[in-house]
């Protein structure tokens, strides 16, 4: 982490980790493909309707594990393995306890939860089956993810990647066995996912209980206050994860109201296709967590900045590749999931076009409302302001337009603060990212996309340094 060439070190950690995330994402894609081909569009819609629940589980796991790994890597960089192990042990205990509590509450209130998620009609039964089965494994999902993060802090990046690869491989094999061969439907898909993560959990436990591990599962060496403070570091990642679930929940409700279960199934195809690329990007970005933390703790600030440069260039190249794939092969992507369902396939095709061309419903009544394109940022901000003040639907005004306007003000303030304090490369990148996201003619996720821009995290960290009240507010 501390002495090899920067690019070599980044890709030594980043490539296997991104490959593991890619396979983990492909496991989700394979889930979708098997359900779409062997069960049907209603089952596919049911899985997507339940998915916001797991944004909460993973959001909790990500918040604790990201904060914990940053703190643990900091202690490793200082050579204090006892404190690093204590952070590890206490973080894992909190994740398991929180996962159990959330699982029990979800099981007790399943009918109410499914009603809030929008399950209705022909989607209710498969959604109930999928939710019930997957909740039995819900504490395992965030725990296995957290252990993979700590394996990298333990200086075993290959093991961390192998753990996620094992989960994906087991999941894909059991999907074929349970869905295609045994005909267990959505229950088989949930069971395959749970068993896949369980195998990963066992692999990491074997490692951390062996003598090869630097970190030990212990509670002695730090206090709970340090763990709670570390959780604040991971809260941004948690909010991003939960915001994904919130957007999915909102779109699911809109699709069910407009198109029924076929609309939700089409949205599932589009979201999983795009999530494939986003997961790979997350894998590259997530590589920075232990590298930056350890090098910063060791006082290697110049080396830390070089890691950021390599990550930004890698993400730019990935974005170009994903744009080309979505532009050139939208129909093939739609047919991959639902080859025999013309209605869902058509909706998915329109969704893929929306992701690239910005005009998903060019020949329907919805065109004027949903079409997407670039315009002057001043025009966009003007209609956002108008909608925030007087949109006819109060719920949408409060949930979308007002937060969109407030987030622009917050990010612009961060950018203004950064001018003259950070390198021009960071501020120019952040400015271009801000303008591009708020120059679209129809905004739903501009603030969420901006929360993924790395320079804004640096600006926020500098702004809140030695300001505990501001840190708590953010």
Coordinates of C-alpha atoms in Angstrom, one line a residue:
X1 CA 0.0 0.0 0.0
X2 CA 2.7 2.4 1.0
X3 CA 5.8 1.9 -1.3
X4 CA 4.9 0.3 -4.7
X5 CA 4.3 2.5 -7.8
X6 CA 0.9 4.3 -7.6
X7 CA -0.7 3.0 -10.8
X8 CA 0.6 -0.5 -10.1
X9 CA -0.8 -0.5 -6.5
X10 CA -4.1 1.0 -7.6
X11 CA -4.7 -1.6 -10.2
X12 CA -3.3 -4.4 -8.0
X13 CA -6.2 -3.6 -5.6
X14 CA -8.6 -2.2 -8.1
X15 CA -8.7 -4.8 -10.9
X16 CA -9.5 -7.9 -8.7
X17 CA -11.9 -5.9 -6.6
X18 CA -13.7 -4.5 -9.7
X19 CA -13.7 -8.0 -11.2
X20 CA -15.3 -9.3 -8.1
X21 CA -17.9 -6.5 -8.1
X22 CA -18.5 -7.1 -11.8
X23 CA -19.2 -10.8 -11.1
X24 CA -21.4 -9.9 -8.1
X25 CA -23.3 -7.5 -10.4
X26 CA -23.5 -10.2 -13.1
X27 CA -25.0 -12.5 -10.5
X28 CA -27.8 -10.0 -10.0
X29 CA -28.1 -9.8 -13.8
X30 CA -28.2 -13.6 -14.0
X31 CA -30.9 -13.6 -11.4
X32 CA -33.0 -11.3 -13.5
X33 CA -32.3 -13.3 -16.7
X34 CA -33.4 -16.6 -15.1
X35 CA -36.5 -15.1 -13.5
X36 CA -37.5 -13.3 -16.7
X37 CA -36.9 -16.3 -18.9
X38 CA -38.2 -19.1 -16.7
X39 CA -40.8 -17.5 -14.4
X40 CA -42.2 -14.4 -16.2
X41 CA -42.6 -10.6 -16.2
X42 CA -44.7 -10.6 -13.0
X43 CA -42.0 -12.4 -11.0
X44 CA -39.4 -10.0 -12.4
X45 CA -41.5 -7.0 -11.3
X46 CA -42.0 -8.6 -7.8
X47 CA -38.2 -8.8 -7.3
X48 CA -37.7 -5.2 -8.2
X49 CA -40.6 -4.1 -6.0
X50 CA -38.9 -5.8 -3.0
X51 CA -35.4 -4.4 -3.9
X52 CA -35.7 -1.1 -1.9
X53 CA -35.8 -3.1 1.3
X54 CA -32.3 -4.3 0.6
X55 CA -31.1 -0.7 0.0
X56 CA -31.8 -0.2 3.7
X57 CA -29.9 -3.4 4.7
X58 CA -27.0 -2.6 2.5
X59 CA -27.1 1.1 3.4
X60 CA -26.7 0.1 7.1
X61 CA -23.9 -2.3 6.2
X62 CA -22.1 0.1 4.0
X63 CA -22.3 2.9 6.5
X64 CA -20.7 0.8 9.3
X65 CA -18.3 -1.1 7.1
X66 CA -16.9 1.8 5.1
X67 CA -16.5 3.9 8.2
X68 CA -15.0 1.0 10.1
X69 CA -12.5 0.1 7.4
X70 CA -11.3 3.7 7.0
X71 CA -10.7 3.8 10.8
X72 CA -9.1 0.4 10.9
X73 CA -6.8 1.2 7.9
X74 CA -5.8 4.4 9.7
X75 CA -4.7 2.3 12.7
X76 CA -2.9 -0.2 10.4
X77 CA -1.0 2.7 8.8
X78 CA 0.1 3.8 12.2
X79 CA 1.1 0.3 13.1
X80 CA -1.5 -0.1 15.9
X81 CA -3.0 -3.6 15.0
X82 CA -4.7 -3.9 18.4
X83 CA -6.9 -0.8 17.8
X84 CA -7.5 -1.8 14.2
X85 CA -8.7 -5.2 15.3
X86 CA -11.0 -3.7 17.9
X87 CA -12.6 -1.4 15.3
X88 CA -13.1 -4.5 13.1
X89 CA -14.7 -6.6 15.9
X90 CA -17.0 -3.9 17.1
X91 CA -18.1 -3.0 13.6
X92 CA -19.0 -6.6 12.8
X93 CA -21.0 -6.9 16.0
X94 CA -23.0 -3.8 15.2
X95 CA -23.7 -5.0 11.7
X96 CA -25.0 -8.4 12.8
X97 CA -27.2 -6.9 15.6
X98 CA -28.6 -4.2 13.3
X99 CA -29.3 -6.8 10.6
X100 CA -31.1 -9.1 13.0
X101 CA -33.3 -6.3 14.3
X102 CA -34.2 -5.0 10.8
X103 CA -34.9 -8.6 9.6
X104 CA -37.3 -9.3 12.6
X105 CA -39.2 -6.1 12.1
X106 CA -39.5 -6.7 8.3
X107 CA -40.8 -10.3 8.9
X108 CA -43.3 -9.1 11.5
X109 CA -44.8 -6.4 9.3
X110 CA -44.5 -8.0 5.8
X111 CA -48.1 -7.2 4.6
X112 CA -47.7 -3.5 5.6
X113 CA -44.2 -3.4 4.1
X114 CA -45.3 -4.9 0.8
X115 CA -48.3 -2.5 0.6
X116 CA -45.9 0.5 1.1
X117 CA -43.6 -0.9 -1.6
X118 CA -46.4 -0.9 -4.1
X119 CA -47.0 -4.7 -4.4
X120 CA -50.5 -5.3 -5.7
X121 CA -52.6 -7.7 -7.8
X122 CA -50.6 -10.4 -9.6
X123 CA -47.3 -9.1 -8.1
X124 CA -48.3 -9.5 -4.5
X125 CA -47.9 -13.3 -4.2
X126 CA -44.4 -13.6 -5.8
X127 CA -43.2 -10.5 -3.9
X128 CA -44.4 -12.0 -0.6
X129 CA -42.5 -15.3 -1.4
X130 CA -39.3 -13.5 -2.4
X131 CA -39.3 -11.2 0.6
X132 CA -40.0 -13.9 3.1
X133 CA -37.2 -16.1 1.8
X134 CA -34.5 -13.5 1.4
X135 CA -35.2 -12.0 4.9
X136 CA -34.0 -15.2 6.4
X137 CA -30.5 -14.4 5.1
X138 CA -30.7 -10.6 5.5
X139 CA -28.1 -10.3 8.3
X140 CA -25.7 -12.4 6.2
X141 CA -25.7 -10.0 3.2
X142 CA -24.3 -6.9 4.9
X143 CA -22.0 -9.0 7.1
X144 CA -20.3 -10.7 4.2
X145 CA -19.9 -7.4 2.4
X146 CA -18.3 -5.9 5.5
X147 CA -15.9 -8.8 5.8
X148 CA -14.8 -8.4 2.2
X149 CA -14.0 -4.8 3.0
X150 CA -11.9 -5.7 6.1
X151 CA -10.1 -8.4 4.1
X152 CA -8.5 -5.6 2.0
X153 CA -7.5 -3.7 5.1
X154 CA -6.0 -7.0 6.3
X155 CA -3.8 -6.7 3.1
X156 CA -5.5 -9.6 1.4
X157 CA -7.1 -7.9 -1.6
X158 CA -7.2 -11.1 -3.7
X159 CA -9.0 -13.0 -0.9
X160 CA -11.6 -10.1 -0.7
X161 CA -12.2 -10.5 -4.5
X162 CA -12.3 -14.3 -4.3
X163 CA -15.0 -14.0 -1.6
X164 CA -17.3 -12.0 -3.8
X165 CA -16.5 -14.2 -6.8
X166 CA -17.5 -17.2 -4.8
X167 CA -20.8 -15.6 -3.9
X168 CA -21.5 -14.8 -7.5
X169 CA -20.5 -18.3 -8.8
X170 CA -22.6 -20.1 -6.2
X171 CA -25.6 -17.8 -6.9
X172 CA -25.4 -18.4 -10.6
X173 CA -25.1 -22.1 -10.3
X174 CA -28.0 -22.3 -7.8
X175 CA -30.1 -20.0 -9.9
X176 CA -29.8 -22.6 -12.7
X177 CA -30.5 -25.5 -10.4
X178 CA -33.4 -24.0 -8.4
X179 CA -35.2 -21.9 -11.1
X180 CA -34.4 -23.7 -14.4
X181 CA -34.3 -27.3 -13.2
X182 CA -36.4 -27.5 -10.0
X183 CA -38.9 -24.7 -11.0
X184 CA -38.9 -23.0 -7.6
X185 CA -39.5 -19.6 -9.1
X186 CA -38.7 -16.4 -7.1
X187 CA -38.2 -18.5 -3.9
X188 CA -35.4 -20.3 -5.7
X189 CA -33.8 -17.0 -6.7
X190 CA -33.9 -15.7 -3.1
X191 CA -32.5 -19.0 -1.7
X192 CA -29.7 -18.9 -4.3
X193 CA -28.8 -15.4 -3.3
X194 CA -28.8 -16.1 0.4
X195 CA -26.7 -19.3 0.1
X196 CA -24.2 -17.5 -2.1
X197 CA -23.6 -14.8 0.5
X198 CA -23.5 -17.5 3.2
X199 CA -20.6 -19.2 1.4
X200 CA -18.7 -15.9 1.3
X201 CA -19.3 -15.3 5.0
X202 CA -17.9 -18.7 5.9
X203 CA -14.8 -18.2 3.7
X204 CA -14.0 -14.9 5.4
X205 CA -14.6 -16.3 8.9
X206 CA -12.2 -19.1 8.2
X207 CA -9.6 -16.5 7.2
X208 CA -10.1 -14.1 10.1
X209 CA -10.0 -17.0 12.6
X210 CA -6.7 -18.3 11.2
X211 CA -3.2 -17.2 12.1
X212 CA -2.7 -15.6 8.7
X213 CA -5.0 -12.7 9.5
X214 CA -3.5 -9.4 10.9
X215 CA -6.9 -8.3 12.2
X216 CA -8.6 -10.3 15.0
X217 CA -12.3 -10.4 16.0
X218 CA -11.9 -8.6 19.4
X219 CA -13.7 -5.9 21.3
X220 CA -10.7 -4.7 23.3
X221 CA -8.7 -1.7 22.1
X222 CA -11.1 1.1 21.3
X223 CA -14.4 2.6 22.5
X224 CA -17.8 2.6 21.1
X225 CA -17.5 6.4 20.6
X226 CA -14.8 5.8 17.9
X227 CA -17.1 3.3 16.1
X228 CA -20.0 5.8 16.1
X229 CA -17.7 8.5 14.9
X230 CA -16.4 6.2 12.1
X231 CA -20.0 5.5 11.1
X232 CA -20.4 9.2 10.3
X233 CA -17.6 8.8 7.7
X234 CA -19.7 6.1 6.0
X235 CA -23.0 7.9 6.2
X236 CA -22.5 9.5 2.8
X237 CA -22.2 6.0 1.2
X238 CA -25.3 4.9 3.2
X239 CA -27.3 7.9 2.0
X240 CA -26.4 7.1 -1.6
X241 CA -27.4 3.5 -1.2
X242 CA -30.7 4.4 0.4
X243 CA -31.4 7.1 -2.2
X244 CA -31.1 4.4 -4.9
X245 CA -33.8 2.4 -3.2
X246 CA -35.9 5.6 -2.8
X247 CA -35.7 6.3 -6.5
X248 CA -36.6 2.7 -7.4
X249 CA -39.5 2.9 -5.0
X250 CA -40.8 6.1 -6.6
X251 CA -40.4 4.8 -10.1
X252 CA -42.0 1.4 -9.2
X253 CA -45.1 3.3 -7.9
X254 CA -45.3 5.4 -11.1
X255 CA -44.8 2.3 -13.4
X256 CA -47.4 0.3 -11.5
X257 CA -49.9 3.2 -11.8
X258 CA -49.2 3.8 -15.5
X259 CA -48.4 0.4 -17.0
X260 CA -48.9 -2.3 -14.3
X261 CA -46.4 -5.1 -13.6
X262 CA -45.1 -5.0 -17.2
X263 CA -43.9 -1.4 -16.7
X264 CA -42.1 -2.4 -13.5
X265 CA -40.6 -5.4 -15.3
X266 CA -39.3 -3.1 -18.1
X267 CA -37.8 -0.8 -15.5
X268 CA -36.1 -3.8 -13.9
X269 CA -34.4 -4.6 -17.2
X270 CA -33.2 -1.1 -17.7
X271 CA -32.0 -0.6 -14.1
X272 CA -30.1 -3.9 -13.9
X273 CA -28.4 -3.2 -17.3
X274 CA -27.2 0.2 -16.1
X275 CA -26.3 -1.1 -12.6
X276 CA -23.8 -3.5 -14.3
X277 CA -21.7 -0.5 -15.3
X278 CA -22.3 1.4 -12.1
X279 CA -21.2 -1.5 -10.0
X280 CA -17.9 -1.7 -11.9
X281 CA -17.4 2.0 -11.4
X282 CA -18.2 1.6 -7.7
X283 CA -15.6 -1.2 -7.5
X284 CA -12.9 1.2 -8.9
X285 CA -14.0 4.0 -6.6
X286 CA -14.1 1.8 -3.5
X287 CA -10.5 0.8 -4.1
X288 CA -9.5 4.2 -2.9
X289 CA -10.8 3.7 0.6
X290 CA -8.0 1.6 2.1
X291 CA -5.3 3.1 -0.2
X292 CA -6.0 6.7 0.7
X293 CA -6.6 6.0 4.3
X294 CA -3.4 4.1 4.9
X295 CA -1.2 6.6 2.8
X296 CA -2.8 9.6 4.5
X297 CA -2.1 8.1 8.0
X298 CA 1.5 7.5 6.9
X299 CA 1.8 11.2 5.9
X300 CA 2.2 10.5 2.1
X301 CA -0.1 13.3 0.8
X302 CA 1.4 13.5 -2.7
X303 CA 0.9 9.8 -3.2
X304 CA -2.7 10.1 -2.0
X305 CA -3.4 12.7 -4.7
X306 CA -1.8 10.5 -7.4
X307 CA -4.2 7.7 -6.4
X308 CA -7.1 10.1 -7.0
X309 CA -5.8 11.1 -10.4
X310 CA -5.6 7.4 -11.5
X311 CA -9.1 6.7 -10.2
X312 CA -10.6 9.7 -12.1
X313 CA -9.0 8.7 -15.4
X314 CA -10.2 5.1 -15.0
X315 CA -13.8 6.1 -14.3
X316 CA -13.8 8.4 -17.3
X317 CA -12.7 5.6 -19.6
X318 CA -15.3 3.3 -18.1
X319 CA -18.1 5.9 -18.7
X320 CA -17.2 6.1 -22.4
X321 CA -17.3 2.3 -22.8
X322 CA -20.7 2.1 -21.1
X323 CA -22.1 4.9 -23.3
X324 CA -21.0 3.1 -26.4
X325 CA -22.6 -0.3 -25.3
X326 CA -26.0 1.3 -24.5
X327 CA -25.9 3.3 -27.7
X328 CA -25.1 0.5 -30.1
X329 CA -26.9 -2.5 -28.5
X330 CA -30.2 -1.4 -26.8
X331 CA -32.4 -4.0 -28.5
X332 CA -30.1 -6.9 -27.7
X333 CA -30.0 -5.9 -24.1
X334 CA -33.8 -5.9 -23.9
X335 CA -34.1 -9.3 -25.6
X336 CA -31.5 -10.8 -23.2
X337 CA -33.9 -10.6 -20.3
X338 CA -37.4 -11.1 -21.8
X339 CA -37.1 -12.5 -25.3
X340 CA -40.8 -13.6 -25.6
X341 CA -42.5 -10.7 -23.9
X342 CA -43.1 -8.0 -26.6
X343 CA -44.7 -5.5 -24.3
X344 CA -42.0 -5.6 -21.6
X345 CA -39.3 -5.8 -24.2
X346 CA -40.6 -2.7 -25.9
X347 CA -40.8 -0.7 -22.7
X348 CA -37.3 -1.9 -21.8
X349 CA -36.0 -0.8 -25.2
X350 CA -37.5 2.7 -24.7
X351 CA -35.9 2.8 -21.3
X352 CA -32.5 2.0 -22.7
X353 CA -33.0 4.7 -25.3
X354 CA -33.9 7.2 -22.5
X355 CA -30.5 6.4 -20.8
X356 CA -28.6 7.3 -24.0
X357 CA -30.7 9.5 -26.4
X358 CA -33.0 11.1 -23.9
X359 CA -36.3 10.6 -25.8
X360 CA -37.7 7.3 -24.5
X361 CA -41.4 7.9 -25.5
X362 CA -41.0 9.6 -28.9
X363 CA -44.4 8.5 -30.2
X364 CA -46.6 8.5 -27.0
X365 CA -48.4 11.0 -24.9
X366 CA -45.6 10.7 -22.3
X367 CA -43.0 12.1 -24.6
X368 CA -43.3 15.7 -23.6
X369 CA -43.2 14.8 -19.9
X370 CA -40.3 12.3 -19.9
X371 CA -38.1 13.4 -22.8
X372 CA -34.5 14.2 -21.9
X373 CA -32.0 16.5 -23.5
X374 CA -29.4 19.2 -22.9
X375 CA -30.3 22.9 -22.4
X376 CA -29.0 26.0 -20.8
X377 CA -28.4 25.5 -17.1
X378 CA -30.2 28.8 -16.4
X379 CA -33.4 27.5 -18.1
X380 CA -33.2 24.2 -16.0
X381 CA -32.7 26.1 -12.7
X382 CA -35.6 28.4 -13.6
X383 CA -38.1 25.6 -14.1
X384 CA -36.8 23.7 -11.1
X385 CA -37.4 26.8 -9.0
X386 CA -40.9 27.2 -10.5
X387 CA -41.8 23.6 -9.7
X388 CA -40.3 23.8 -6.2
X389 CA -42.6 26.8 -5.5
X390 CA -45.8 25.8 -7.2
X391 CA -45.9 22.2 -8.6
X392 CA -49.4 20.8 -8.7
X393 CA -48.6 17.6 -6.9
X394 CA -47.5 18.4 -3.4
X395 CA -45.8 15.0 -2.8
X396 CA -43.6 15.3 -5.9
X397 CA -42.9 19.0 -5.1
X398 CA -41.6 18.0 -1.7
X399 CA -39.8 14.8 -2.7
X400 CA -38.2 15.9 -6.0
X401 CA -38.2 19.5 -6.8
X402 CA -37.4 21.1 -3.5
X403 CA -34.5 18.7 -2.8
X404 CA -33.2 19.1 -6.3
X405 CA -33.0 22.9 -5.8
X406 CA -31.5 22.6 -2.3
X407 CA -28.9 20.1 -3.5
X408 CA -27.8 22.4 -6.3
X409 CA -27.3 25.3 -3.7
X410 CA -25.3 22.9 -1.4
X411 CA -23.0 21.6 -4.2
X412 CA -22.5 25.1 -5.6
X413 CA -21.6 26.4 -2.1
X414 CA -19.1 23.5 -1.8
X415 CA -17.6 24.4 -5.2
X416 CA -17.4 28.1 -4.2
X417 CA -15.6 27.1 -1.0
X418 CA -13.1 24.9 -2.9
X419 CA -12.0 27.6 -5.3
X420 CA -8.4 28.6 -4.3
X421 CA -8.2 25.9 -1.7
X422 CA -7.8 22.9 -4.0
X423 CA -6.0 22.1 -7.2
X424 CA -7.7 23.6 -10.3
X425 CA -8.1 20.1 -11.7
X426 CA -10.5 19.1 -8.9
X427 CA -12.5 22.3 -9.1
X428 CA -12.8 22.3 -12.9
X429 CA -13.9 18.6 -12.8
X430 CA -16.5 19.4 -10.2
X431 CA -17.7 22.5 -12.0
X432 CA -18.1 20.5 -15.3
X433 CA -19.9 17.7 -13.5
X434 CA -22.3 20.2 -11.8
X435 CA -23.1 22.0 -15.0
X436 CA -23.6 18.8 -17.0
X437 CA -26.0 17.3 -14.4
X438 CA -28.1 20.4 -14.0
X439 CA -28.3 21.1 -17.8
X440 CA -30.6 18.2 -18.5
X441 CA -34.2 19.1 -19.5
X442 CA -35.8 16.7 -17.1
X443 CA -34.2 16.2 -13.6
X444 CA -34.8 13.2 -11.3
X445 CA -31.4 12.2 -10.0
X446 CA -29.1 15.2 -10.5
X447 CA -28.3 15.5 -6.8
X448 CA -27.7 11.7 -6.4
X449 CA -25.3 11.7 -9.4
X450 CA -23.5 14.7 -7.9
X451 CA -23.1 12.8 -4.6
X452 CA -21.0 10.3 -6.6
X453 CA -18.4 12.9 -7.7
X454 CA -15.2 12.4 -5.8
X455 CA -14.1 16.0 -5.6
X456 CA -17.2 17.0 -3.7
X457 CA -16.3 14.5 -1.0
X458 CA -12.9 16.2 -0.7
X459 CA -14.4 19.6 -0.5
X460 CA -16.9 18.5 2.2
X461 CA -14.1 16.8 4.2
X462 CA -12.1 20.1 4.2
X463 CA -15.1 22.2 5.1
X464 CA -16.1 20.0 8.1
X465 CA -12.6 19.5 9.4
X466 CA -12.5 20.7 13.1
X467 CA -16.2 21.7 12.8
X468 CA -18.1 19.0 14.7
X469 CA -21.5 20.7 14.5
X470 CA -21.3 21.1 10.8
X471 CA -20.1 17.5 10.5
X472 CA -23.1 16.3 12.4
X473 CA -25.4 18.4 10.3
X474 CA -24.1 17.0 7.0

